[in-house]
Every structure is written in C-alpha cells, then in structure tokens.
Short mmCIF file of C-alpha atoms and ligand atoms in Angstrom, two decimals:
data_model
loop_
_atom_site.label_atom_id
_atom_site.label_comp_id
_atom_site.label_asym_id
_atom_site.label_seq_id
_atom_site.Cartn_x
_atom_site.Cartn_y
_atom_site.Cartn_z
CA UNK A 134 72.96 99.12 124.69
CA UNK A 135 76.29 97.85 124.24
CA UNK A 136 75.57 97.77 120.47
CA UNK A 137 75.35 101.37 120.42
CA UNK A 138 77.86 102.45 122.35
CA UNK A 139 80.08 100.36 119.67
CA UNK A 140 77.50 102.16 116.62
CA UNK A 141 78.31 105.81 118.74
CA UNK A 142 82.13 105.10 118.75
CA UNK A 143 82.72 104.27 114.73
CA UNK A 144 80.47 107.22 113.81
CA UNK A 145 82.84 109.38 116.28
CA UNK A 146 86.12 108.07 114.94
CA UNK A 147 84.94 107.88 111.05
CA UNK A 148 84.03 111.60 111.49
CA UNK A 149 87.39 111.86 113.22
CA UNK A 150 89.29 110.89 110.66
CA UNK A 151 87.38 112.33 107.92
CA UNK A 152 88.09 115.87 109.32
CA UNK A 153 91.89 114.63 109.68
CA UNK A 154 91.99 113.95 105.66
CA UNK A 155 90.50 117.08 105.15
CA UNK A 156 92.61 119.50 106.79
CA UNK A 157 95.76 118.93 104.63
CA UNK A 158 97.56 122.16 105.29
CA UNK A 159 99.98 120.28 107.72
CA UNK A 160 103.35 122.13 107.29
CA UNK A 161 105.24 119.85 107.16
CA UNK A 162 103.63 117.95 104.29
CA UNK A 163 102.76 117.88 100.53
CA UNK A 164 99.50 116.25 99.54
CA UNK A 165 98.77 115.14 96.48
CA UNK A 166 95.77 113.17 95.07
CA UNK A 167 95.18 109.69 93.61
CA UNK A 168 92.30 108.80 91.78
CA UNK A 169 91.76 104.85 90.46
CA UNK A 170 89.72 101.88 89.67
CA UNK A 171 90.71 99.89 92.82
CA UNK A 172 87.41 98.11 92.33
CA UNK A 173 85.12 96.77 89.80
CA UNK A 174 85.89 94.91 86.26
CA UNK A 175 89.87 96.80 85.95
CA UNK A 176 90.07 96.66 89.62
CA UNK A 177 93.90 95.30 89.12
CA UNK A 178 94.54 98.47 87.29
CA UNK A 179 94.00 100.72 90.10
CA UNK A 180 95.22 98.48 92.51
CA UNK A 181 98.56 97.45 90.76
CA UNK A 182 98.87 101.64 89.89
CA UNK A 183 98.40 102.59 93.54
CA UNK A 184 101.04 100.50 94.88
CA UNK A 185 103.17 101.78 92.36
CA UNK A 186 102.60 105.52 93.43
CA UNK A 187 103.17 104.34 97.30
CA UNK A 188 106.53 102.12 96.74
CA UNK A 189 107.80 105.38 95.10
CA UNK A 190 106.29 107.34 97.78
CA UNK A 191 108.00 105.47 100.37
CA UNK A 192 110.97 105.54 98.75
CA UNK A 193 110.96 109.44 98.56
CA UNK A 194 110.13 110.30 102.18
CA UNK A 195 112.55 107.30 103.44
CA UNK A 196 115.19 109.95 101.50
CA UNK A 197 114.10 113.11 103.56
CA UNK A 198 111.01 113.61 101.26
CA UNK A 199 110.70 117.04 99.38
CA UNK A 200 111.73 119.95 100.06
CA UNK A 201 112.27 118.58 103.59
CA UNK A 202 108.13 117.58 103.71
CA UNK A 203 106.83 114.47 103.82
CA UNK A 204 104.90 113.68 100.98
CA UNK A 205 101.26 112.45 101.46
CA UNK A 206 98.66 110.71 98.57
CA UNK A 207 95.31 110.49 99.13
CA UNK A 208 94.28 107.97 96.92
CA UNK A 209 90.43 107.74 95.86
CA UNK A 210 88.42 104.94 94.40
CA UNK A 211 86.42 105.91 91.03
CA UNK A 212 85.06 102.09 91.05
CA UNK A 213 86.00 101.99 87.22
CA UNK A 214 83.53 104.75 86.25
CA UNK A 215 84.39 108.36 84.78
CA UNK A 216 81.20 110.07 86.92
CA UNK A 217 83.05 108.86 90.04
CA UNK A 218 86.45 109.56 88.34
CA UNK A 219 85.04 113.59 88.06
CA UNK A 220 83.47 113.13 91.30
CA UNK A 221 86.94 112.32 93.21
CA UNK A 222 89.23 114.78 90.81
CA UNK A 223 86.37 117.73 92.53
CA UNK A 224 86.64 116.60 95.76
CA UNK A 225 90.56 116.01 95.97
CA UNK A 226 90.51 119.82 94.64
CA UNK A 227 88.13 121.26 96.58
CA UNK A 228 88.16 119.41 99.70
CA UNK A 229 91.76 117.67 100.41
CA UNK A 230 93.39 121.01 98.59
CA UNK A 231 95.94 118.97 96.54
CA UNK A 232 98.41 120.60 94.50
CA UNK A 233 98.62 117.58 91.91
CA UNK A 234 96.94 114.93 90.88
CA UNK A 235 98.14 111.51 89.65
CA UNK A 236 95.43 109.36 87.41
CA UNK A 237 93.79 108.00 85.91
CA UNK A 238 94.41 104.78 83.91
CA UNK A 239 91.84 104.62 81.78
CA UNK A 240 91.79 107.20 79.01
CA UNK A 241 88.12 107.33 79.61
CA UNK A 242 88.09 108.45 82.89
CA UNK A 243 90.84 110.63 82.66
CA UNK A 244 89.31 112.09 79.95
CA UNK A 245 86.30 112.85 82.10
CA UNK A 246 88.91 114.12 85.19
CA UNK A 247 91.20 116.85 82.69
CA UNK A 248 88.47 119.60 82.91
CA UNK A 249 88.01 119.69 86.27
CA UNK A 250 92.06 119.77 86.71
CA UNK A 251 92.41 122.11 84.18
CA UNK A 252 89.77 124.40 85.20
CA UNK A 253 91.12 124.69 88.70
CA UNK A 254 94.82 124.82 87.01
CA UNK A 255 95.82 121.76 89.54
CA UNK A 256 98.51 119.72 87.29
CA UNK A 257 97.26 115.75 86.47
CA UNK A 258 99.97 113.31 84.97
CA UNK A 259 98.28 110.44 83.98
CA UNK A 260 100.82 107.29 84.42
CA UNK A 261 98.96 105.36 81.62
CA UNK A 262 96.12 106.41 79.82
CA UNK A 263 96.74 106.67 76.01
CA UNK A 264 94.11 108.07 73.77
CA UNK A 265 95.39 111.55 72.37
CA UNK A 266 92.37 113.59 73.87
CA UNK A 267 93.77 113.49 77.57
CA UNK A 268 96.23 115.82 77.44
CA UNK A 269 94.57 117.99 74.62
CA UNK A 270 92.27 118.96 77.20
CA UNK A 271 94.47 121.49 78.39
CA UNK A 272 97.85 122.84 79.73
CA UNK A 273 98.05 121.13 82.66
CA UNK A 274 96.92 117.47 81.75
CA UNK A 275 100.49 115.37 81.00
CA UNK A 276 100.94 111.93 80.67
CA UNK A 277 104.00 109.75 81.40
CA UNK A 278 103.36 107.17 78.71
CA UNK A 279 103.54 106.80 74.79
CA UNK A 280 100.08 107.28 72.83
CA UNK A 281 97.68 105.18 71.09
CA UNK A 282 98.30 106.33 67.03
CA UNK A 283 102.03 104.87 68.54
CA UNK A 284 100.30 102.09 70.40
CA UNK A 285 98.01 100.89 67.27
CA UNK A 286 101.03 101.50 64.54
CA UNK A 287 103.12 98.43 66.74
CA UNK A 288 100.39 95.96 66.78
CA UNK A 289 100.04 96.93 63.12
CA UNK A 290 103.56 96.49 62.34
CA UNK A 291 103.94 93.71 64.51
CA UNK A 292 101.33 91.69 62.60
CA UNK A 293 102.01 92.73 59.36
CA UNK A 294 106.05 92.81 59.45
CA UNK A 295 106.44 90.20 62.17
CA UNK A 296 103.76 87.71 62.36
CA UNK A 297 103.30 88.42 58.00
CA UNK A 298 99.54 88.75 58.04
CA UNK A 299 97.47 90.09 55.34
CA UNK A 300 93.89 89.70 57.10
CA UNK A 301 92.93 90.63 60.22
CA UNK A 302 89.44 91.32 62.09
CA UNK A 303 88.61 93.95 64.55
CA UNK A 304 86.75 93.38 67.83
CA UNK A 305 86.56 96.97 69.76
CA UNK A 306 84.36 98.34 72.70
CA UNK A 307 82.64 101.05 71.26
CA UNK A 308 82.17 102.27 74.90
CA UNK A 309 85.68 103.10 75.52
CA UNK A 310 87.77 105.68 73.86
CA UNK A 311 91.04 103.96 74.21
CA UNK A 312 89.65 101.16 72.23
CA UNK A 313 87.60 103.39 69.35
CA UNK A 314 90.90 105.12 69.26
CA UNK A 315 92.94 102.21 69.22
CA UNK A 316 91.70 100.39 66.49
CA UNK A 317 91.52 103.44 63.97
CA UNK A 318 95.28 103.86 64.50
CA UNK A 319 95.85 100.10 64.22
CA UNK A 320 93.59 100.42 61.11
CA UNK A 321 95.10 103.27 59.64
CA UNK A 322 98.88 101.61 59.75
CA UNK A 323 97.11 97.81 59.01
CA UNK A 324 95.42 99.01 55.30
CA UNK A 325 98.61 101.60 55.00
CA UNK A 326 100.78 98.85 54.71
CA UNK A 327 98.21 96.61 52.43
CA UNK A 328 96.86 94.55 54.84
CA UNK A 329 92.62 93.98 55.02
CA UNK A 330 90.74 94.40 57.88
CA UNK A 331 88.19 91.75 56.64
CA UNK A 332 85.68 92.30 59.34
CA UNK A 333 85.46 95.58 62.27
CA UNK A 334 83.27 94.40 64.52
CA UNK A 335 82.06 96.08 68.33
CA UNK A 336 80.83 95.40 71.77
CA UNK A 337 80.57 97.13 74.92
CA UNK A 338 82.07 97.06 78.10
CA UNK A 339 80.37 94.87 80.76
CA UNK A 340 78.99 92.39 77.94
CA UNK A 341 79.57 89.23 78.81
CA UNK A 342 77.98 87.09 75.52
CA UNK A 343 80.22 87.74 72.43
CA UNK A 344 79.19 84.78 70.24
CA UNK A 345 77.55 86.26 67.83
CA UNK A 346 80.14 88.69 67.09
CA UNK A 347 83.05 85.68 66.93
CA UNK A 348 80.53 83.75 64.84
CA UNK A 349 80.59 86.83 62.13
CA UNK A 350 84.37 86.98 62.49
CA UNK A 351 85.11 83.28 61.76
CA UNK A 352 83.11 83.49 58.66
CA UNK A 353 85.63 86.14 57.49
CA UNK A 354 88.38 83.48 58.18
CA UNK A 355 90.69 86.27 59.65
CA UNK A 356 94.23 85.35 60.26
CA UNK A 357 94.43 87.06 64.00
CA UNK A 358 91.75 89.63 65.45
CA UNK A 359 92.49 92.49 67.31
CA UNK A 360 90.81 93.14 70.64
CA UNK A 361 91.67 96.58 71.79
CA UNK A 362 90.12 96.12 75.08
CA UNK A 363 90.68 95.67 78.91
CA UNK A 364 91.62 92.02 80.00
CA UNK A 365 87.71 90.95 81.70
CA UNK A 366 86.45 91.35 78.31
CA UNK A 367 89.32 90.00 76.33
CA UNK A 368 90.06 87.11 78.73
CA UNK A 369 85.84 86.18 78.09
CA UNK A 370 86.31 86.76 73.84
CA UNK A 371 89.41 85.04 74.31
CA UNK A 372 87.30 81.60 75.36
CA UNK A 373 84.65 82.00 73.31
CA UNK A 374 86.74 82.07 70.28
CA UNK A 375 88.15 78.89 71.48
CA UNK A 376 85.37 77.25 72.05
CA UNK A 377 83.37 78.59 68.72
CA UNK A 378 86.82 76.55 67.28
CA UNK A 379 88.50 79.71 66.44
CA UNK A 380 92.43 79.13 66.49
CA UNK A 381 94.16 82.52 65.01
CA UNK A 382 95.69 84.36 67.89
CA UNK A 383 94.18 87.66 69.23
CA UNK A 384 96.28 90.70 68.91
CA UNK A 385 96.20 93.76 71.55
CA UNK A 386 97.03 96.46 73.34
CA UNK A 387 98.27 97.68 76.91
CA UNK A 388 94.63 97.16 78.07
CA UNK A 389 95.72 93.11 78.10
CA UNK A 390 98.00 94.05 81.26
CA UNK A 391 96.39 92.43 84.08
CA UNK A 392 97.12 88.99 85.89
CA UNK A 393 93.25 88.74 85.60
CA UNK A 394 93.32 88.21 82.01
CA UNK A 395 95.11 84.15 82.21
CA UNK A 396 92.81 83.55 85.00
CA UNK A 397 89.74 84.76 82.89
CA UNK A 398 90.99 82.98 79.54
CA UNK A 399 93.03 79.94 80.77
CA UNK A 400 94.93 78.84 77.61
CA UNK A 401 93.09 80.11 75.22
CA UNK A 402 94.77 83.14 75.26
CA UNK A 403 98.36 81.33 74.81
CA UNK A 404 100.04 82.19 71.80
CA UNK A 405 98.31 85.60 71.41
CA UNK A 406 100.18 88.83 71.63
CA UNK A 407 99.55 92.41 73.27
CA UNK A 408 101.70 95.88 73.16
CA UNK A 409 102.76 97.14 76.51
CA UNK A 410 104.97 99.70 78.38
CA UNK A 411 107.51 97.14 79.86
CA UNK A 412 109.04 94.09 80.21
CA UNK A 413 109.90 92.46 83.17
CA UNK A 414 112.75 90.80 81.37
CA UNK A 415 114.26 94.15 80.94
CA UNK A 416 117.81 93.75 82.51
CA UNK A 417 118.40 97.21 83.04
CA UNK A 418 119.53 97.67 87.07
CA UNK A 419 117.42 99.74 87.45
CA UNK A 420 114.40 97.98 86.58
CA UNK A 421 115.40 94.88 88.03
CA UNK A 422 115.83 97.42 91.61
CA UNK A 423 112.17 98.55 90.96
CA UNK A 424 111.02 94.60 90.45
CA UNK A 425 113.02 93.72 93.09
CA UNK A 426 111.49 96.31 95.66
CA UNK A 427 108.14 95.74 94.62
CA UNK A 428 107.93 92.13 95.29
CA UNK A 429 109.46 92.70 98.67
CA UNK A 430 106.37 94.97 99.83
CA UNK A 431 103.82 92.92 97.70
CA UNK A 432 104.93 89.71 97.08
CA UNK A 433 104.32 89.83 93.29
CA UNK A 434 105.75 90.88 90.02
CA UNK A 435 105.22 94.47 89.25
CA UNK A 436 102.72 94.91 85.73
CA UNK A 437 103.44 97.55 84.00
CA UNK A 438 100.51 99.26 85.39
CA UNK A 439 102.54 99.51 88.73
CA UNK A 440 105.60 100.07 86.71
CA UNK A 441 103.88 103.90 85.02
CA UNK A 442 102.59 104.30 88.83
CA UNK A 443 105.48 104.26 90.06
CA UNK A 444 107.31 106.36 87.30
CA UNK A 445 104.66 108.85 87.02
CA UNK A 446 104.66 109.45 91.03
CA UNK A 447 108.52 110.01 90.44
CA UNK A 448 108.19 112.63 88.01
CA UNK A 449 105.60 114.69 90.02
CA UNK A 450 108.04 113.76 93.09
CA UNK A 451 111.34 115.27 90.85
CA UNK A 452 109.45 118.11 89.33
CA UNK A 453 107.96 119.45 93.36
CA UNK A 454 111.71 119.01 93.85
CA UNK A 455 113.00 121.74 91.21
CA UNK A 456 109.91 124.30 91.32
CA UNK A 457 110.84 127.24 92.45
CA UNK A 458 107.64 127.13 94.82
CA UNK A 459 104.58 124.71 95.37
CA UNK A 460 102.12 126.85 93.54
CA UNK A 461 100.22 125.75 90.65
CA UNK A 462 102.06 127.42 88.18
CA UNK A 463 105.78 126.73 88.83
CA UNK A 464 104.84 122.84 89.72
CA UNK A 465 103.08 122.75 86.04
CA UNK A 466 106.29 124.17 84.89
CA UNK A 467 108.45 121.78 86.40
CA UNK A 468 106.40 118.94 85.09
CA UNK A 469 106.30 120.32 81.89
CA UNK A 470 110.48 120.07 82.06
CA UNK A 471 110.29 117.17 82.48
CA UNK A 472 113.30 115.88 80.81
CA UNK A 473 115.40 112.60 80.10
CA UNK A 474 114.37 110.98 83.25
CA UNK A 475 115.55 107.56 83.79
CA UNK A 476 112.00 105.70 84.38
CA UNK A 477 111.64 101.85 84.77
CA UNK A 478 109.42 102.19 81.45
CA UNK A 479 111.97 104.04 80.06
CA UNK A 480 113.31 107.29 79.98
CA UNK A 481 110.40 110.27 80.24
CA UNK A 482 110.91 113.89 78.63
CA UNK A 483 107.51 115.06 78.28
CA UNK A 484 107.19 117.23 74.96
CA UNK A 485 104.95 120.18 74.21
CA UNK A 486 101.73 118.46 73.64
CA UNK A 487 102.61 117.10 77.16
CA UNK A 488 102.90 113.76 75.90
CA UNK A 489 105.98 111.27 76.41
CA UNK A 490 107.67 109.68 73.30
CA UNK A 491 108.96 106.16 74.58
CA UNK A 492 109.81 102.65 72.91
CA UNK A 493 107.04 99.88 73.03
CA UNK A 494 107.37 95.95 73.94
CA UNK A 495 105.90 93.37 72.22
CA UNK A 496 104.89 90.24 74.53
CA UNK A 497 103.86 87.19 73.78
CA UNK A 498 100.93 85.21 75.89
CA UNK A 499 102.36 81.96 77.20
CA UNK A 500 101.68 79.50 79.90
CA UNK A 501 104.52 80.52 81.80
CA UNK A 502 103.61 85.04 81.88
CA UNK A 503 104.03 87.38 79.38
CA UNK A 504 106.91 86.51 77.24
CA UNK A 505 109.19 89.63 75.71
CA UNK A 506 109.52 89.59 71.44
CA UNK A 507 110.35 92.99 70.73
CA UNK A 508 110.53 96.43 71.19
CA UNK A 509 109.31 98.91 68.76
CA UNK A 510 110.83 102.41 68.70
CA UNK A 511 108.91 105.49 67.72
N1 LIG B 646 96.15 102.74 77.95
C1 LIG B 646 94.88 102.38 78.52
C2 LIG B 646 93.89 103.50 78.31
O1 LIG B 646 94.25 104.56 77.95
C3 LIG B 646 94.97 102.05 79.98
C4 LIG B 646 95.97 101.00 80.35
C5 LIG B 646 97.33 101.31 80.42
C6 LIG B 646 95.58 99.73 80.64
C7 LIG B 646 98.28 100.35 80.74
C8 LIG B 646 96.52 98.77 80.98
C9 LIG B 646 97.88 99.08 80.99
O2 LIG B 646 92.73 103.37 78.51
#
C-alpha cells in the first residue's frame, strides 16, 4: 500500500516537472538547448562540455543575465549516438522551443543534428566538433573551433618538422567522420612534405581487440602511428602496442582529450603526442580566471572540452546580447558577427563558412598530464 502511494507520488512529480521543462515561454527567461554524450564510451566529453556551458552560464546570469532574462540550458543526453543526437536536437526544437542550440562534440553527431537545426532555422554552434561537413550543412550550423584539414596539417608538421619522421602508420575508425577525415588531411600534408605513410590501417568504434591490426603495423616498422580517434579506443591501442613490444609513440588528435585516456593506457601512452585546443599552461589571465573558476565549482582542471563549452556558451551568450531581437534570424546574425572575441581557446571571429580560424597546441603525454610543446598557427 505504502509502496504505491510512494510509486503514485514519483509518477505525479516526474509528470510535474516534465510539463515544467516544457513550457519554456517564461518571460523572464531565454532557453536554449544542450545536446551531449554525458554517458557511454566519450561520456567525459559531454560531461566536461556541459559544465563548461553552465560555469559560463552562471557567470552570465550572476551579471544580470541577457537582456535582463535569465538564461536557462536544457541540456540533453545523446548517450554517444547520432540517432539520439537527432532525436534530442527535434525535441529541444519542437518541444522545449529553444532559440539556439549548443552541441555537439562529436563531428558525427553533430553532423547528424545540422539538418534538423537548419531545417527549423534554430542557430547550433558546435564548441568542438571538427570535420568540415558540420557547418556545410547549412547557414545556421557554426562552430567555435579550428577544423580538421588544420587539425591533421599540425600533427603532420609536428611529426615531420618537429619529431623529423619519414614513416608513419595510420590507425583510424572508419566509423567516425572526424577520424576518416582526420587522417586524409594528416595524409595529405604527411606525403606533401615527403614523408610515407607505410601502412593505413582501420577499426571501428566500440572494438575492443586491435592486435591484429598492431601486428600488421609493426611489420611496417613505422616510426610513430597516428590514431585519430577518441581516448577509450586509443587508451586500449595504446596498451596493446605496448604489450605486442611496440615502442614508437602514437600521434593524435583533439579526440585524445579526456582524463580517461591515462587511466585506460597507464604509461604506455607516455611520450606520445596529441593536437588540442588549449593548454592549461597558457598564462594568459584570462585563462588562468577560467581554470581557476572551474576548479572551484568542480574540483578539477578544466580539458579543453570544458574550455570550447564554455567559450562557445559565451559567444551564443554575447551574440543574444547584440541582436536586435531573439528571433531566429537576427540571433543567426549576431552569431555570424561573431568577431575577435577574447575566448580561453583563443580569440573567436567566426568567418563566412561559419568556421573559426584559431592557433593549435601541441602536448606531450607524460606521467605528470598533458605537457605543452607548441603551438601551431594557421
Ligand atoms: N573534434 C572532435 C570531433 O569532431 C571532437 C573532440 C573535440 C573531441 C575536442 C575531444 C576534444 O569529433
């Protein structure tokens, strides 16, 4: 009896607050949408991206908010997968009426988001994902970090101008567009500059066994391989190589950027080297403000996953700020503005594809977090 008087009572107050999301037209505030990986295999993307978006957003409304409104995100969990990406984008639209959208991380799931946003002309700045096709989709997709023929030409340079390597293998998951795309442009720079890409070889995310394609590499004898993938598959290659006795370091991308990725690998992924949007060694006040603030309401280092979170919520933030009015048209203008702003990964002036030009870091895997080389401008 009691049982379902307790059953009766969290059916009553899930509806309840399921209706309260729902009817966002409060006047007094702005809501826009969220959607992220906060679980699965790149769970620490969405997490570290959504705490990002609400240190900003705390920061904003602790100022008076916009326009005098409090600003509201309804975030949205896509467990990792570009269905539930699409799924969430539709319902944020249709349902929680949002007038933007920030997301996602992953270029696939973005990629799989952009129609829907386009279609209902509802502006999306993705904080992070990479791969050229996101914002091709159409004139309201916009992105707040530098893209992947960028991306791929540091690691490329890196390794050949840096590190001095002639021969390199490729490792890429052929189920992910960020790393297809990724090692083509890494390619393209690698052979433009005469090195050899002795061996391209693929897997796909949510393998778990890549022996066989290490064994194929090592036979090349490769002096580094690049692994253009997210850090629960890389940290897994990353032992495997190690314990196959492979000892040339694995090269990267911004995919790497996880805390996850040490935990999966242990050491063998010291000494190995990924491209990213930040570094937290970056003395710049302002960054230091942002890393500052962040471990005060989380109690650990920002990535730079929360870094573009919290940038790309800015922008949206600034740009609601200068539109003339909160309809779709003059907030997609605003964004599309978007000029010189002083971001913690540097400073964002989106350009006509909608795309943001911005230096690259170089870090370094070592037993003590990711150490910064170098930065490569565009
Ligand atoms: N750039 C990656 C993509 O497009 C996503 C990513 C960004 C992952 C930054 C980690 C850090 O898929």
């Amino acid at each position: 009896m009691k049982r379902c008087a307790i059953c009766f009572l969290s059916v009553f107050l899930s509806l309840f607050f399921s209706c309260t999301q729902k009817s966002s037209t409060n006047q007094n505030e702005i809501v826009i949408g969220e959607v992220g990986s906060m679980t699965g295999s790149e769970a620490t993307f969405g997490v570290a991206t959504h705490r990002g978006i609400e240190l900003a957003v705390s920061q904003i409304n602790a100022k008076g908010g916009i326009k005098g409104k409090t600003l509201r995100v309804i975030s949205l969990d896509d467990q990792g997968k570009p269905d539930e990406a699409a799924t969430a984008t539709m319902r944020l639209i249709t349902q929680n009426k949002v007038i933007a959208i920030l997301g996602e991380v992953a270029s696939s799931r973005s990629i799989a988001m952009a129609p829907i946003a386009q279609t209902h002309k509802v502006p999306m700045i993705s904080p992070s994902s990479t791969n050229p096709k996101v914002t091709e989709i159409g004139s309201h997709i916009f992105r707040v970090c530098f893209i992947d023929p960028f991306q791929g030409s540091v690691m490329a340079q890196f390794a050949k101008d840096s590190l001095k390597l002639d021969k390199v293998a490729i490792l890429r998951d052929v189920r992910n567009d960020y790393s297809v795309g990724l090692a083509d442009y890494f390619t393209k720079t690698f052979t433009a500059k005469k090195g050899k890409i002795v061996l391209d070889q693929s897997y796909s995310a949510g393998d778990i066994d890549f022996k066989s394609q290490l064994t194929a590499i090592r036979a090349q004898k490769p002096q580094a391989i690049f692994v253009p993938g997210y850090y629960t598959e890389v940290g897994l290659i990353a032992r495997q190589a190690k314990e196959l006795g492979i000892k040339v370091p694995l090269l990267g991308g911004d995919g790497w950027d996880s805390p996850k990725l040490t935990e999966i690998a242990g050491s063998a992924i010291h000494g190995s080297y990924f491209s990213n949007h930040y570094s937290t060694e970056d003395q710049a006040l302002h960054v230091q403000a942002f890393i500052k603030d962040f471990k005060d309401a989380y109690g650990v280092t920002p990535d730079g996953l929360a870094a573009l979170g919290y940038d790309a919520a800015k922008v949206l933030a600034a740009a609601l700020e200068r539109a003339s009015e909160l309809n779709s048209e003059e907030i997609t203008r605003a964004i599309a503005q978007t000029s010189n702003f002083q971001g913690v990964t540097g400073n964002i002036t989106i350009d006509a594809n909608r795309n943001t030009v911005k230096s690259a870091v170089v870090l370094k895997v070592a037993a003590t977090g990711f150490k910064y080389l170098e930065t490569i401008r565009p």
